[in-house]
Tab-separated table of C-alpha atoms in Angstrom:
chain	number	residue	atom	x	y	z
A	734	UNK	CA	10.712	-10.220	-5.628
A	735	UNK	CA	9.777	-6.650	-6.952
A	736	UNK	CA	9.703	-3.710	-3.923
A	737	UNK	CA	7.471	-0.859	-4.336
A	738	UNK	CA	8.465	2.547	-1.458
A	739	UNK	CA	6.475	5.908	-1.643
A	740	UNK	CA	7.726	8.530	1.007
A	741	UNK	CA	5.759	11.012	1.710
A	742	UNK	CA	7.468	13.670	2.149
A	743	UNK	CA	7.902	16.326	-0.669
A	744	UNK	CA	11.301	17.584	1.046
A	745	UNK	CA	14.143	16.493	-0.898
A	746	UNK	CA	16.569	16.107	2.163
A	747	UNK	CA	14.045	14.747	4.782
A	748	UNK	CA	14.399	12.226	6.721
A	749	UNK	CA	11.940	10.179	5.591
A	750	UNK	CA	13.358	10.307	1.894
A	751	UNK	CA	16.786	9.095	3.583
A	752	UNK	CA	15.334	6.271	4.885
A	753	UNK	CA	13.638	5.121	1.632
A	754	UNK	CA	16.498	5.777	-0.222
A	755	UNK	CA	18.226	3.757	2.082
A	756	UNK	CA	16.434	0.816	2.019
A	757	UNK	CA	15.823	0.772	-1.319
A	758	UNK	CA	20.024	0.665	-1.780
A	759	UNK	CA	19.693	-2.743	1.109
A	760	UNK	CA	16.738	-4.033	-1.136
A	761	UNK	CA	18.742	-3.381	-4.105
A	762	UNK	CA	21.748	-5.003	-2.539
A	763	UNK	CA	20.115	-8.623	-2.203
A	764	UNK	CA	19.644	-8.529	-5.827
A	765	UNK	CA	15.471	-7.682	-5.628
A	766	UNK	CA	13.847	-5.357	-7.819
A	767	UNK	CA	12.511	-1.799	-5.959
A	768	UNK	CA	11.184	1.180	-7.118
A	769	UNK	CA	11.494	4.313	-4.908
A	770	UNK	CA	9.376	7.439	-5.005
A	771	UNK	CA	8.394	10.478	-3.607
A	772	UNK	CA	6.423	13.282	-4.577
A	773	UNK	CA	9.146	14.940	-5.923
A	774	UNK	CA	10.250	12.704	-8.247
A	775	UNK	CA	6.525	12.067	-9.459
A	776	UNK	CA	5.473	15.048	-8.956
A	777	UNK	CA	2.274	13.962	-6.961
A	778	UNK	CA	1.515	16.866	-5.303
A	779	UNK	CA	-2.361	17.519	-6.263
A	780	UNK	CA	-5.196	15.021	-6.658
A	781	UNK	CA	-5.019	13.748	-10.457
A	782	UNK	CA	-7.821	11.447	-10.891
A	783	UNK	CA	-10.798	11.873	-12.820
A	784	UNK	CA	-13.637	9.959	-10.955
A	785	UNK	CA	-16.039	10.112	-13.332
A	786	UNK	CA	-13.226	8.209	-16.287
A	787	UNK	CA	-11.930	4.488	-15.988
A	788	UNK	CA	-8.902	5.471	-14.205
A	789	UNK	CA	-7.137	2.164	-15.248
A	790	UNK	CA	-7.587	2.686	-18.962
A	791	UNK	CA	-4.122	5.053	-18.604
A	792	UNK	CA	-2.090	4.727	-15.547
A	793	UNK	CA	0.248	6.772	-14.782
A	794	UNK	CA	4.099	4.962	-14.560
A	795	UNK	CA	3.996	4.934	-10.481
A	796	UNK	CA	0.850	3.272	-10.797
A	797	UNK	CA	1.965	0.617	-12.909
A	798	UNK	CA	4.782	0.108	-10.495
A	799	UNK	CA	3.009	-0.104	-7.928
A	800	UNK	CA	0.362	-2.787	-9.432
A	801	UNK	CA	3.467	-4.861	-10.481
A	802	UNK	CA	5.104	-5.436	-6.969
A	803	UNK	CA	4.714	-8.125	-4.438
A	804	UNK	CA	5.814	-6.050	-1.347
A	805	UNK	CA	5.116	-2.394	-0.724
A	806	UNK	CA	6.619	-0.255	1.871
A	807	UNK	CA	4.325	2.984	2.681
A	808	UNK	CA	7.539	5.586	4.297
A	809	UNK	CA	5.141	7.903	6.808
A	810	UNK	CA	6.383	10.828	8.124
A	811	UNK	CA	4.225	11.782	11.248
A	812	UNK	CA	3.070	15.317	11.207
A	813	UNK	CA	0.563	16.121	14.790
A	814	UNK	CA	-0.409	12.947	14.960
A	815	UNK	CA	-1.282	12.006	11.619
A	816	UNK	CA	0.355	11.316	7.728
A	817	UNK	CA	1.962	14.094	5.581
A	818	UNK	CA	-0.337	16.559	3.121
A	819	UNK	CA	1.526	14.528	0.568
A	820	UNK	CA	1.033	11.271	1.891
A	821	UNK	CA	-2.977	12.052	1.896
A	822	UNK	CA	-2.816	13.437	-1.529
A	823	UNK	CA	-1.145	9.895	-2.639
A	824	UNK	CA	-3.572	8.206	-1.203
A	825	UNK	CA	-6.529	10.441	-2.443
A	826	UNK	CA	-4.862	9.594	-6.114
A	827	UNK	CA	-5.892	5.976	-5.255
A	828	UNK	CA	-8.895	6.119	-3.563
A	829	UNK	CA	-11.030	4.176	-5.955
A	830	UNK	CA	-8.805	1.189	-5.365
A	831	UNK	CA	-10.325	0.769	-2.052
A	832	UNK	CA	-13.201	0.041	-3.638
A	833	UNK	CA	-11.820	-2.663	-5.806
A	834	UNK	CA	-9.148	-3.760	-3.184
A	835	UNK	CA	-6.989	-3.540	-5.869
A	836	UNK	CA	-3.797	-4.486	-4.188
A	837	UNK	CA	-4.635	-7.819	-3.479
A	838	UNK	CA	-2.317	-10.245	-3.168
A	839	UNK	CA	0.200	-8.536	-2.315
A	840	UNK	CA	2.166	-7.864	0.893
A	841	UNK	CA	2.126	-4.285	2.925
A	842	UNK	CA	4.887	-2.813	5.088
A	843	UNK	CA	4.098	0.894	6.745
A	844	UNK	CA	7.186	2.526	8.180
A	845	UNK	CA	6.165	5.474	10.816
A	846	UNK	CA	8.870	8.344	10.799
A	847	UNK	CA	8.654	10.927	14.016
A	848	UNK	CA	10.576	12.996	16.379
A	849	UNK	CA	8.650	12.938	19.427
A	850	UNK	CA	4.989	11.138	19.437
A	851	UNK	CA	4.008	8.368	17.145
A	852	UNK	CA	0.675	7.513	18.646
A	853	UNK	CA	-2.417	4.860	17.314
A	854	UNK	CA	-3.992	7.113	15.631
A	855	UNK	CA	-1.629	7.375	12.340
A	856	UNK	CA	-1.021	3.924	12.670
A	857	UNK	CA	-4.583	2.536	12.594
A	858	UNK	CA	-5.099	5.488	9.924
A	859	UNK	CA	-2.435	4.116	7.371
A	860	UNK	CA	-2.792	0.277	8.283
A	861	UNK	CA	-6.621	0.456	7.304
A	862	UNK	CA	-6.416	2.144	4.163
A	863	UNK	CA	-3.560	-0.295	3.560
A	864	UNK	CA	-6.277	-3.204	4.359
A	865	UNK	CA	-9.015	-1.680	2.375
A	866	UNK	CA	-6.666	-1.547	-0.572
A	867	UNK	CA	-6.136	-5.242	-0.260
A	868	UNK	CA	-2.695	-5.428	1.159
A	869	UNK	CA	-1.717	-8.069	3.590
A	870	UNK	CA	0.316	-6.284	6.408
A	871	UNK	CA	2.958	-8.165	6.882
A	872	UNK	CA	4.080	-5.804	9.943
A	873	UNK	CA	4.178	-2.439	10.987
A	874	UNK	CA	7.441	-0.401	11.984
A	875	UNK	CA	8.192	2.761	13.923
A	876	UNK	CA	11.191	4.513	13.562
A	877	UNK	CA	11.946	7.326	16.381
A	878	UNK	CA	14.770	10.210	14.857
A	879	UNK	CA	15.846	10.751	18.095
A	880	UNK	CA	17.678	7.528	17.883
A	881	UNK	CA	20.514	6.109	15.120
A	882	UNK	CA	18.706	6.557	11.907
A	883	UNK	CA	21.409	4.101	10.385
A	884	UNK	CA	21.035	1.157	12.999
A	885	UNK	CA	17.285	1.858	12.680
A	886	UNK	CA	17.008	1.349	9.266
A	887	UNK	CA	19.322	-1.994	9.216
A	888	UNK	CA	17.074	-3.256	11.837
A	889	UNK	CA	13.996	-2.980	10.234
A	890	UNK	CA	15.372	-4.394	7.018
A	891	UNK	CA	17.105	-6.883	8.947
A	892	UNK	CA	13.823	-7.831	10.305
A	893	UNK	CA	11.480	-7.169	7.011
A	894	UNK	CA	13.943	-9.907	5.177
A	895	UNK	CA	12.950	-12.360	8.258
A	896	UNK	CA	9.671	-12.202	8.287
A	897	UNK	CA	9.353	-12.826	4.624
A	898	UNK	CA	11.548	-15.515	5.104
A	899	UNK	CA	9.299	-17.403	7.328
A	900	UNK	CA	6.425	-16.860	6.333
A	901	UNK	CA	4.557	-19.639	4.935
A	902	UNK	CA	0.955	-18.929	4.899
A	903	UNK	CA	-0.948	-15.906	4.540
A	904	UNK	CA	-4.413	-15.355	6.777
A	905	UNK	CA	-6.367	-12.070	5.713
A	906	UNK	CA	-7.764	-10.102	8.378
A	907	UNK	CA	-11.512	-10.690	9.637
A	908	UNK	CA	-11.822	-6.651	8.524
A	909	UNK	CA	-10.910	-7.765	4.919
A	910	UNK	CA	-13.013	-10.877	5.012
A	911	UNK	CA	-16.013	-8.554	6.484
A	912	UNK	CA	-15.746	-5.462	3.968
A	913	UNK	CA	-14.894	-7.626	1.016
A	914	UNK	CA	-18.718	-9.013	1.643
A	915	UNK	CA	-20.092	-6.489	2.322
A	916	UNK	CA	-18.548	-4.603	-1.291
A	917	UNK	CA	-19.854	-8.011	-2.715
A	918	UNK	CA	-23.528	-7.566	-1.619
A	919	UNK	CA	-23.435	-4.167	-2.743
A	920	UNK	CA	-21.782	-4.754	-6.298
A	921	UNK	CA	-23.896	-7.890	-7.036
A	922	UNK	CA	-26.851	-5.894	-6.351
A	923	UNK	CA	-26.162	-3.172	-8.646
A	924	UNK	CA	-26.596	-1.012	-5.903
A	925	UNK	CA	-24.374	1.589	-7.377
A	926	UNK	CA	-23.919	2.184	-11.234
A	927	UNK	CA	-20.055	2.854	-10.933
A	928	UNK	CA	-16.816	2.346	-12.192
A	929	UNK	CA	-15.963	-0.206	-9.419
A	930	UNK	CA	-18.573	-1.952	-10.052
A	931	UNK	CA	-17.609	-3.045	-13.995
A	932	UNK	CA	-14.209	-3.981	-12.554
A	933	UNK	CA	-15.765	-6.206	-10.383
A	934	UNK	CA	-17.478	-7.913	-13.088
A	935	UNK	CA	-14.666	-8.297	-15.241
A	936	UNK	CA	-12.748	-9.717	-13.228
A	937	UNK	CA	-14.949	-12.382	-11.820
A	938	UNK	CA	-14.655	-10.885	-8.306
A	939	UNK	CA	-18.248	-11.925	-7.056
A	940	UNK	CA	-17.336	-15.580	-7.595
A	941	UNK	CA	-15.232	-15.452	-5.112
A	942	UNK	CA	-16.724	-16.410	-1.546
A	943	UNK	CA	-14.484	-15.067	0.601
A	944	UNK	CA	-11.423	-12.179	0.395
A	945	UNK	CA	-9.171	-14.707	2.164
A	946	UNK	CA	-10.152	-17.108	-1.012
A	947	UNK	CA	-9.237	-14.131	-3.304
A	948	UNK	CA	-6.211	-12.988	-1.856
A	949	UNK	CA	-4.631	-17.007	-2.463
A	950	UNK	CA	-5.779	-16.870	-6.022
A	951	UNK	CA	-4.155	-13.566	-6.860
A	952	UNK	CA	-0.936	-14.403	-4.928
A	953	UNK	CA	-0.846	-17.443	-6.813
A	954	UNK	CA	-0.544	-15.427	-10.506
């Protein structure tokens, strides 16, 4: 099982990197493979992408990680009631994907990081743009630093490990089932002359009638 954790926070001693640092040690421990990031250590801290280029023709390493993995874990740090500068900008670097769902078939874990008020609207934020990109959310955690970091961040491993454990059969949500259509109506009508659209052809995508019959074929490879 390969682990892929962005934080997004570009302060070296945050919180948020302590978390993802510690999980990744627990992943680590059960023998799984995880790759940890941040935007220091990536040094993601502007938009990088060409739109106008085939953006997969060179990917970056953290890309490549990130397309390898079976789980990801997105580490947010809440900042007035929404994600991190840096946490936008790592998204923004990505933004095409949504477009391709190019995550699918693999499982999505946001963490929420705050201090005093994680409300709905980071949460719905991060856990659609998780969706658009194709990722099944297996579950969303908060984690409040007014309490034990340490017993926080054993429990939600504690309780990542069992829900992978028992789960036995993925269903996509009816958002992914509706929005993979609708990109399918628009793509097969050459409705826009883009980059997405080649990928979509490539890979067969428009054969597929359903996302939920997509997302079983690419967990299967």
């Amino acid at each position: 099982m390969k682990y892929f954790i962005y934080s997004g926070s570009k302060r070296i001693n945050s919180d948020s990197n302590f978390i993802a640092e510690r999980l990744a040690e627990l992943i680590q421990t059960y023998n799984h493979y995880c790759v940890y990031i941040n935007p220091i250590n990536t040094d993601i801290l502007e938009i990088q992408e060409d739109f106008n280029t085939n953006w997969d023709k060179k990917l970056d390493q953290w890309k490549t990680d990130l397309l390898r993995s079976d789980i990801i874990i997105f580490i947010c740090p809440v900042y007035l009631q929404n994600v991190s500068g840096s946490f936008k900008i790592f998204l923004d670097n990505i933004s095409q994907w949504t477009h391709t769902m190019r995550l699918v078939g693999k499982i999505g874990i946001p963490i929420f990081v705050y201090s005093s008020n994680c409300g709905t609207i980071v949460c719905s934020y991060v856990t659609r743009i998780m969706e658009f990109l194709g990722l099944y959310i297996l579950k969303s955690y908060k984690i409040n630093l007014s309490l034990q970091k340490e017993d926080s961040i054993n429990r939600v491993f504690l309780d990542i490990t069992n829900e992978i454990t028992k789960l036995k059969h993925i269903t996509v949500s009816q958002f992914q089932n509706e929005i993979f259509l609708n990109y399918k109506e628009v793509f097969k009508n050459n409705l826009f002359n883009r980059i997405e659209q080649k990928y979509w052809s490539n890979e067969s995508i428009l054969s597929y009638n359903s996302f939920q019959e997509y997302y079983e074929e690419k967990r299967k490879n």
